[in-house]
Coordinates of C-alpha atoms and ligand atoms in Angstrom, one line a residue:
X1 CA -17.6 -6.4 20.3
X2 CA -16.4 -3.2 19.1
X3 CA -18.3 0.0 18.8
X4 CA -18.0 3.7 18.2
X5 CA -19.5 5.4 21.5
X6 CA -18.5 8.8 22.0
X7 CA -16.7 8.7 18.3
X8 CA -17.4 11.6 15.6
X9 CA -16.8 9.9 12.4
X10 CA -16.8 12.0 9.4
X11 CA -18.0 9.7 6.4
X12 CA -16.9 11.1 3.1
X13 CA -19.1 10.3 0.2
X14 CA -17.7 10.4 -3.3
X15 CA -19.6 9.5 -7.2
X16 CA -20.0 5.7 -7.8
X17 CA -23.3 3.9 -7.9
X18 CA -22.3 2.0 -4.5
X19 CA -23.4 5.4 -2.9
X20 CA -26.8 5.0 -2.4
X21 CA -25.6 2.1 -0.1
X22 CA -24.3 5.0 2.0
X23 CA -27.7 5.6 3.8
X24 CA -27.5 2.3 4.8
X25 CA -23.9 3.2 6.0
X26 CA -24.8 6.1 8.4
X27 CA -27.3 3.8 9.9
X28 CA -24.7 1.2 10.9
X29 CA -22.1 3.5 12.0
X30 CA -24.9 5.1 14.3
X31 CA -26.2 1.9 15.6
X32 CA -22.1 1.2 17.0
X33 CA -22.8 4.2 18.1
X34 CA -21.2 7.0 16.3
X35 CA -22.4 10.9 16.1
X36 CA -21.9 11.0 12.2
X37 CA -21.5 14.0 9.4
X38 CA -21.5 13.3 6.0
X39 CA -19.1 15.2 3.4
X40 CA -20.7 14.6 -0.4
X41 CA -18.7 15.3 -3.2
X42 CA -20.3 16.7 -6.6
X43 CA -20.6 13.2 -8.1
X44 CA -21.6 11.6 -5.4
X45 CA -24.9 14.6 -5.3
X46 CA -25.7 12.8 -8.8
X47 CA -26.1 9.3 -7.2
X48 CA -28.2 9.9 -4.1
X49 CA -29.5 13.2 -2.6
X50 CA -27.7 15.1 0.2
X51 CA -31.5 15.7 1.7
X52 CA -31.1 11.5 2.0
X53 CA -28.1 11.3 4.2
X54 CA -29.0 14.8 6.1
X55 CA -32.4 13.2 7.8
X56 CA -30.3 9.9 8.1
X57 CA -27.2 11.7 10.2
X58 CA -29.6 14.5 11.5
X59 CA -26.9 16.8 10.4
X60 CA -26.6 19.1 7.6
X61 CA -24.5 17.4 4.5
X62 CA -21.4 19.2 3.8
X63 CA -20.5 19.8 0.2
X64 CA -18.5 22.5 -1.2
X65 CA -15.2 23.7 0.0
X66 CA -15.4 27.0 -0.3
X67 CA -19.2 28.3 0.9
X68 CA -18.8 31.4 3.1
X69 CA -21.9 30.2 5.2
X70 CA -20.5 26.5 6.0
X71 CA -17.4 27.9 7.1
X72 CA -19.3 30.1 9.9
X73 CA -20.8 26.8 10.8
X74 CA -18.1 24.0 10.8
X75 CA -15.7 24.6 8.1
X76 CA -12.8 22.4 6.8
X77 CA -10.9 22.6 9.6
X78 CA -13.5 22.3 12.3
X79 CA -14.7 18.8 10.4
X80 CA -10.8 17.4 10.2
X81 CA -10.4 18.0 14.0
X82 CA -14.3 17.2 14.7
X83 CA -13.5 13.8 13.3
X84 CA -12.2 10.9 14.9
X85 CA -11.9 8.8 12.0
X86 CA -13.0 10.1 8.7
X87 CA -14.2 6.9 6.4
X88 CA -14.7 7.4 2.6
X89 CA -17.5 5.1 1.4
X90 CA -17.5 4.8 -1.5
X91 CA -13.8 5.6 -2.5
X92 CA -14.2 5.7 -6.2
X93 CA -11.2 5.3 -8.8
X94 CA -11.1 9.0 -9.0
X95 CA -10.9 9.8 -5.1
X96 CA -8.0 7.6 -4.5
X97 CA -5.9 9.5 -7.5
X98 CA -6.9 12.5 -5.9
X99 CA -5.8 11.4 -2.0
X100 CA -3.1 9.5 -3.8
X101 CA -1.6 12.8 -5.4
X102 CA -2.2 14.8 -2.3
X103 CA -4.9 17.2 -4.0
X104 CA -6.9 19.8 -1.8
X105 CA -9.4 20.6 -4.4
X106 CA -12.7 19.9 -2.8
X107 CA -14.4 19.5 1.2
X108 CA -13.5 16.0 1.1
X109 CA -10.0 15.7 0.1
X110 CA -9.2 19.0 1.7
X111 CA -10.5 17.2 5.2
X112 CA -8.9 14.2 4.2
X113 CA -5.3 16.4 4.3
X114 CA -5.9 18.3 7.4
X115 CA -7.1 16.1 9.7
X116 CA -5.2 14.0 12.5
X117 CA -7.6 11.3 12.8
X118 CA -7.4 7.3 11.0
X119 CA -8.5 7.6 7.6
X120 CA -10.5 4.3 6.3
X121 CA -11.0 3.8 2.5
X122 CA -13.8 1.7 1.2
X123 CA -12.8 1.1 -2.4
X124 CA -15.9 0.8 -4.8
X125 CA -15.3 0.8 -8.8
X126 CA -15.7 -1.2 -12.0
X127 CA -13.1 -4.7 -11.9
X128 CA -11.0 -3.3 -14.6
X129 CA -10.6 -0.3 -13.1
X130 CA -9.8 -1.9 -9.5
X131 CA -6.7 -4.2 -11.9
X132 CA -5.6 -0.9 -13.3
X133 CA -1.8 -0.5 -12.3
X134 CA -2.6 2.9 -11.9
X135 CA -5.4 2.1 -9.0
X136 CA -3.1 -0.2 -7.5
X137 CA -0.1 2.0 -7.3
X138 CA -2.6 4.6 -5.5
X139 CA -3.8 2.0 -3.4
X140 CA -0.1 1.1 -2.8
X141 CA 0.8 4.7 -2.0
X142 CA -2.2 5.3 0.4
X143 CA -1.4 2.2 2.7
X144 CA 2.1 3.7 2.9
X145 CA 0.8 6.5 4.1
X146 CA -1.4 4.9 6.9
X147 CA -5.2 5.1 5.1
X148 CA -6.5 1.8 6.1
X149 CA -8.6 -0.3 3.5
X150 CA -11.9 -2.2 3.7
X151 CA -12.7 -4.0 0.7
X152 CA -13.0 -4.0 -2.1
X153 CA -15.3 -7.4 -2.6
X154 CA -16.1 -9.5 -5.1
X155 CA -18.7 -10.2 -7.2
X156 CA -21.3 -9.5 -10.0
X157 CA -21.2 -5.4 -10.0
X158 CA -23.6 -2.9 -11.2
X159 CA -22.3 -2.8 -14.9
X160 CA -22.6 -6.6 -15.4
X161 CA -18.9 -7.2 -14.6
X162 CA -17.8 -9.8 -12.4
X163 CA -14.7 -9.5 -10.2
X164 CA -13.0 -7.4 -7.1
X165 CA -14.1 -3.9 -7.5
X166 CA -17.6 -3.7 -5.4
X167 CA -18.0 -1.4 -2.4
X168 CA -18.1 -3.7 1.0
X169 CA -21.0 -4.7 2.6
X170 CA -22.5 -1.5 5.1
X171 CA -22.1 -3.5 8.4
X172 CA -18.6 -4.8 7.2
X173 CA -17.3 -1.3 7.0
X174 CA -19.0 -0.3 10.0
X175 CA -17.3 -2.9 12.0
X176 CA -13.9 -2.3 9.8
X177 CA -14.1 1.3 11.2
X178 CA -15.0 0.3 14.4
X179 CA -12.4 -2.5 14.9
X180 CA -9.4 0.9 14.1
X181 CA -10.6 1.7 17.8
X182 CA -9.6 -1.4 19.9
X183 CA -6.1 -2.3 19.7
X184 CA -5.5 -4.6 22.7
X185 CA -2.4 -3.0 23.6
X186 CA -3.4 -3.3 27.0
X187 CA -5.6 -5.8 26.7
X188 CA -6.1 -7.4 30.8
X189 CA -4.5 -4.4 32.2
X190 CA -6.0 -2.8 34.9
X191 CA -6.0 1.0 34.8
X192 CA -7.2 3.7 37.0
X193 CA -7.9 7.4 36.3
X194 CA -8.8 10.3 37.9
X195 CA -10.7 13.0 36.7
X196 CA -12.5 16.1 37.1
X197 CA -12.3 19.0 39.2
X198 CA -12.4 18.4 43.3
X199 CA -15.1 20.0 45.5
X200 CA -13.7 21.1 48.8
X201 CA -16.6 22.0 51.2
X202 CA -16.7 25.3 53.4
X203 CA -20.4 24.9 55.0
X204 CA -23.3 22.5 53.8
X205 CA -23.8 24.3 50.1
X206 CA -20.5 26.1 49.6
X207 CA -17.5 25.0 48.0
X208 CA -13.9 25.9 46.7
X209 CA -13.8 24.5 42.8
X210 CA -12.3 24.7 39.6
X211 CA -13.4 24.8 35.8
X212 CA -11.7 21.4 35.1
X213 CA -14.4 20.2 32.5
X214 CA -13.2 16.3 33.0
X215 CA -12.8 16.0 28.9
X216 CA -9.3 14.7 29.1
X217 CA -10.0 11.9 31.5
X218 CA -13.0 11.1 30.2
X219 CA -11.3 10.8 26.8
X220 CA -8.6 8.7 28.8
X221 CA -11.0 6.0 30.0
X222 CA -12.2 5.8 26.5
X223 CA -8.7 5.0 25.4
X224 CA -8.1 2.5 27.8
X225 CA -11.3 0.9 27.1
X226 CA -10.9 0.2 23.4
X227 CA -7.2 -0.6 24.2
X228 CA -8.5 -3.4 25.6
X229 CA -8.3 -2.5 29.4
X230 CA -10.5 -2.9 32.6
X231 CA -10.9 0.7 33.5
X232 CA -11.8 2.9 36.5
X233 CA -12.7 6.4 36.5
X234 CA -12.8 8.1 39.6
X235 CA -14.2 11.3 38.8
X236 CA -15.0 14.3 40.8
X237 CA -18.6 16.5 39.7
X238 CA -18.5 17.0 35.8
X239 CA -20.9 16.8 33.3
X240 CA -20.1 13.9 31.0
X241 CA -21.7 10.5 30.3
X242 CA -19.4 7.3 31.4
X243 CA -18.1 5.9 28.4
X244 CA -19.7 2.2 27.9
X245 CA -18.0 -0.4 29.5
X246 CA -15.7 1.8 32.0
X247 CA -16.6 1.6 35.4
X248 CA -17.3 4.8 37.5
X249 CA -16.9 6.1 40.8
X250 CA -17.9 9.2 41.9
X251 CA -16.0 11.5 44.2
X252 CA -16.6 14.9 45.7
X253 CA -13.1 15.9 47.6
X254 CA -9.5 15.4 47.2
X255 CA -9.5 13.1 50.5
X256 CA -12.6 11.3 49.0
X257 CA -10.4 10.7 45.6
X258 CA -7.0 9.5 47.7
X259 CA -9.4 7.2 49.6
X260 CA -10.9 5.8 46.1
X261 CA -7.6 5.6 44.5
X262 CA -6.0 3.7 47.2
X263 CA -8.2 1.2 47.7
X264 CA -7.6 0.3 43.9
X265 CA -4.3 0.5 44.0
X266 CA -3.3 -2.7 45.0
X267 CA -5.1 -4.0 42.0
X268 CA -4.2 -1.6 39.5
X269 CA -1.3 -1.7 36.4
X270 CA -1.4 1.9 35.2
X271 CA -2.7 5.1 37.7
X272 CA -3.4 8.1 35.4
X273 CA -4.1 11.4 37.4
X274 CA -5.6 13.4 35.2
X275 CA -7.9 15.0 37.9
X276 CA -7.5 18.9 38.5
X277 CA -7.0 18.5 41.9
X278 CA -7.9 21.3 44.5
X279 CA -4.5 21.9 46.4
X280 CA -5.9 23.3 49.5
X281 CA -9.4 22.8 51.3
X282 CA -11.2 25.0 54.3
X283 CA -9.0 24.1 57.5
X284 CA -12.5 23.8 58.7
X285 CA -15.7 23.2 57.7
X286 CA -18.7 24.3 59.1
X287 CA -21.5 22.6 60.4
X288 CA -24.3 25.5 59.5
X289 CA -24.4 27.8 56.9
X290 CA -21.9 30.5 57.0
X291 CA -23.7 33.9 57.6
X292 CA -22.9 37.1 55.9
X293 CA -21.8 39.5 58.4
X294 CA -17.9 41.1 58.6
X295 CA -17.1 43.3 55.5
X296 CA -14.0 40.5 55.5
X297 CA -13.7 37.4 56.7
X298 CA -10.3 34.9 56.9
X299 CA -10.7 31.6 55.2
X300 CA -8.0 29.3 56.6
X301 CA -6.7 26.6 54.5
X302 CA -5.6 23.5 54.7
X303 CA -3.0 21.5 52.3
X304 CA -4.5 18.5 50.4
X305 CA -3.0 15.4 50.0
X306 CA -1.2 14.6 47.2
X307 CA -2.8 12.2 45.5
X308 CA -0.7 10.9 42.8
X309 CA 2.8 11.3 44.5
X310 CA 1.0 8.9 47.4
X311 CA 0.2 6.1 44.8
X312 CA 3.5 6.4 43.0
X313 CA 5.3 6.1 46.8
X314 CA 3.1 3.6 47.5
X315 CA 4.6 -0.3 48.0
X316 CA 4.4 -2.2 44.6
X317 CA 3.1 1.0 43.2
X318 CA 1.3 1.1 39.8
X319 CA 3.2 2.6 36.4
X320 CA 1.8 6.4 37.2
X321 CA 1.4 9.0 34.7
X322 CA 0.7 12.7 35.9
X323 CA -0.6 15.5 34.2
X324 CA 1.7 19.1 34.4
X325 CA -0.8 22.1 33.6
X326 CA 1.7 25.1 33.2
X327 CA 1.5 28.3 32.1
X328 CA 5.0 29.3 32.2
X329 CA 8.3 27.2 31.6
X330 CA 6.2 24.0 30.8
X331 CA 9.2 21.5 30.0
X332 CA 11.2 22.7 32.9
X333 CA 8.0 22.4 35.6
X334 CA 7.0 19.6 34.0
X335 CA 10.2 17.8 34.6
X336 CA 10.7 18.7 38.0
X337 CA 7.1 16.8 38.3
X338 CA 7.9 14.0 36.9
X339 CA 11.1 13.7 39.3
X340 CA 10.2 15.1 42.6
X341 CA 6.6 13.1 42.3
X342 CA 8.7 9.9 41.3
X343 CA 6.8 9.1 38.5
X344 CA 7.0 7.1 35.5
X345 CA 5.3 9.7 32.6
X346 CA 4.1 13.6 32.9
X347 CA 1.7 14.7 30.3
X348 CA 2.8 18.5 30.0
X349 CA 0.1 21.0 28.7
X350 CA 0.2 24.6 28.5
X351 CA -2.7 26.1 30.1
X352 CA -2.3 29.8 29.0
X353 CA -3.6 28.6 25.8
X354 CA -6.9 29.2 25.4
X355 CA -7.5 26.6 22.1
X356 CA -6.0 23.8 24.3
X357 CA -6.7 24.6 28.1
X358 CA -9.6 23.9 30.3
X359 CA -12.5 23.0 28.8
X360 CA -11.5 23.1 25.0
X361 CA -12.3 20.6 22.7
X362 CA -9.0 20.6 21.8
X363 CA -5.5 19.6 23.5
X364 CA -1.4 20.1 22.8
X365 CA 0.7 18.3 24.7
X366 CA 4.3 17.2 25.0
X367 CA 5.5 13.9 27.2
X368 CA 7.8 13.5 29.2
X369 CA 9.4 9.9 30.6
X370 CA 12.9 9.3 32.3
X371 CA 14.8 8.8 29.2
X372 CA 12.3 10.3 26.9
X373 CA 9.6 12.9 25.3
X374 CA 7.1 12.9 22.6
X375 CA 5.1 16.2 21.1
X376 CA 1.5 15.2 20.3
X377 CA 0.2 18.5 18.1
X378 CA -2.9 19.7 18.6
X379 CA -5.8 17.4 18.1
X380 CA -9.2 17.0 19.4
X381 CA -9.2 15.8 22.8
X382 CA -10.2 12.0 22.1
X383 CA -6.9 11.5 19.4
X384 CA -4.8 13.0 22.0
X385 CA -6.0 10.5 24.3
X386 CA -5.7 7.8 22.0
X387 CA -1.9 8.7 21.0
X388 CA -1.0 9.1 25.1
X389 CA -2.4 5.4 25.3
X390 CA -0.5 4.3 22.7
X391 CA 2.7 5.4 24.4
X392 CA 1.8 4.5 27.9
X393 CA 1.3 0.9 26.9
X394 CA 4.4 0.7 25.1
X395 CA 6.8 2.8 27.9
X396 CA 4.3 0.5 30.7
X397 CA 5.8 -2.6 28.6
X398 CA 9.0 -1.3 28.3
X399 CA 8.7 -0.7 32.8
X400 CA 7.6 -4.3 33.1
X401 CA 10.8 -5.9 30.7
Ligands
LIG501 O1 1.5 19.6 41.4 P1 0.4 19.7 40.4 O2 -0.9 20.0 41.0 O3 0.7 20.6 39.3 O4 0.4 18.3 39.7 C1 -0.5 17.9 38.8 C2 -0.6 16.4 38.7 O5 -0.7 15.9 40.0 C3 -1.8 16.0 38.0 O6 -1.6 14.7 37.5 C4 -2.9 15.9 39.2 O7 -3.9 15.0 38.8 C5 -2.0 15.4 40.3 N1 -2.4 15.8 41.6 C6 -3.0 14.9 42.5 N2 -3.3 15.3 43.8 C7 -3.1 16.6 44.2 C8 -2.6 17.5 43.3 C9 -2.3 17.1 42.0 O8 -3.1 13.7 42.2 N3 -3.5 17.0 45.4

């Protein structure tokens, strides 16, 4: 069944009479599982109050474009990379003109420009209007440019009229949206990923770290999932909840992780390392606490195993995809990765960014492949993810021809 765990779907509002079935609309998309914010136009403020569908999303209701105060909060552009998917429900006659022609000239259609994510249309107008050639050249327009439709159905509408034209049913849109999510690409493919920052230990409580946050491999599993695949996550410590139906193992050290990740090898299609793995650990640990004594002390280190260069060297080895965190000469570092790891895809991210590095919501990142790269722009963290599982399916295909 599909669902919307971990999604932020920003459900656009606009004025027909099929808004007040909205309300019932946040509490579907929530119930799949979605953390929801709701974007009213004017008209749609005449048909069903934004105090409604703020104690319903437990979020303030965005409505005007240009209001100083909601752009501290989360203005345009916060919402269009916020969002996942943004779904317009109702999409009156008026709405689809307006996406149709490209117009910026409210919150909703502004976000509906500027953001990366899938953009689902729930038509909802009077029959005639719906059989207008001008509605249907808009509709024909929008599907061209890759908004996806639910509805309209048919039936007795609010006027009298009887025909195509009414708004879908709540928990049809719902699952509509929710359905955008699982594409099946790798549907019985079994993928591992690794995650996280490592923990290398120097006495009983101390440790050598990093800030990795675990966002992108988290995002990752998340991916896989709804592409349909059985997947793993072998994370070191972070602070994120398992996405549903991914199945986790935690790790504390690199040598803990290359233990994990080889015993699922043999039984694994696609390896991601996505983990921000600690390079060196203390030569030795020791067995008590380390007492403060010497104005300096030496710490001597010791090189850790390379995790993913050991799957991808490994017999029958899995399609591996790597991750190159640079802050200088990306491409060129990145490359030399790809090669002198032997493996199949490196995911090459510039780290000196602050918008896109560690810990950010947000993530830029080009892709590299033997005979082959792809720029993904900057996008929150989760359509990133999605659009690097989109192409390691197909180049994972293309491997296995
Ligand atoms: O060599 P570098 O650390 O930059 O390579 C980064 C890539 O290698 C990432 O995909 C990371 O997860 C992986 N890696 C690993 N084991 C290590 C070091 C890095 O799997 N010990």
């Amino acid at each position: 069944m599909a669902h919307l765990f971990n999604r932020n779907v920003v459900l656009g509002v606009s004025g027909g009479i099929a808004a007040y079935k909205s309300a019932e609309l946040v509490r579907q998309l929530q119930e799949l599982g979605a953390d929801v914010r709701v974007i009213m136009t004017r008209g749609a403020c005449e048909f069903i109050t934004p105090l409604t569908l703020q104690a319903l999303s437990g979020r303030p209701v965005h409505t005007e474009l240009l209001d100083a105060e909601a752009e501290l909060g989360m203005g345009h552009i916060e919402l269009a990379r916020w969002a996942d998917l943004l779904l317009i429900a109702p999409a009156t006659a008026d709405l689809l003109a307006r996406l149709a022609a490209g117009r910026a000239d409210d919150l909703l259609t502004t976000v509906a420009l500027a953001t990366a994510a899938p953009r689902l249309l729930a038509p909802a107008m009077n029959q005639q209007m719906w059989r207008d050639p001008a509605t249907s050249a808009n509709v024909a327009v929008l599907a061209e440019r890759g908004f996806h439709m639910v509805g309209p159905a048919d039936g007795e509408q609010a006027c009298g009229d009887v025909g195509p034209g009414r708004m879908e049913q709540p928990a049809a849109i719902a699952a509509a949206a929710a359905g955008l999510f699982s594409s099946g690409l790798l549907a019985g493919k079994r993928v591992v990923i690794t995650a996280g920052p490592t923990r290398e230990a120097l006495d009983p409580v101390r440790y050598l770290s990093n800030h990795s946050s675990g966002k992108m491999g988290f995002a990752l599993a998340q991916a896989a999932v709804d592409a349909g695949a059985q997947t793993t996550l072998v994370s070191g410590p972070v602070e994120l909840p398992t996405p549903d139906h991914v199945r986790r193992l935690n790790v504390q050290s690199a040598q803990d992780m290359l233990r994990e990740c080889l015993a699922l090898t043999p039984a694994c299609d696609i390896f991601i390392a996505c983990a921000a793995v600690a390079d060196y650990r203390p030569a030795d640990v020791a067995g008590q606490k380390i007492k403060k004594g010497d104005e300096r002390i030496t710490l001597e280190l010791q090189r850790n195993p390379d995790i993913l260069a050991t799957i991808a060297a490994s017999a029958a080895a899995p399609f591996t995809v790597g991750f190159a965190a640079e802050t200088t000469d990306v491409l060129t570092y990145a490359r030399g990765k790809l090669e002198n790891k032997g493996l199949d895809m490196i995911v090459a991210n510039d780290v000196s960014d602050s918008a896109i590095g560690f810990n950010s919501e947000n993530n830029a990142v080009t892709v590299l492949w033997r005979n082959g790269s792809r720029e993904l722009e900057q996008a929150s963290k989760a359509a990133i993810a999605r659009e690097l599982m989109e192409l390691i399916a197909k180049e994972f295909g293309a491997s296995r021809d």
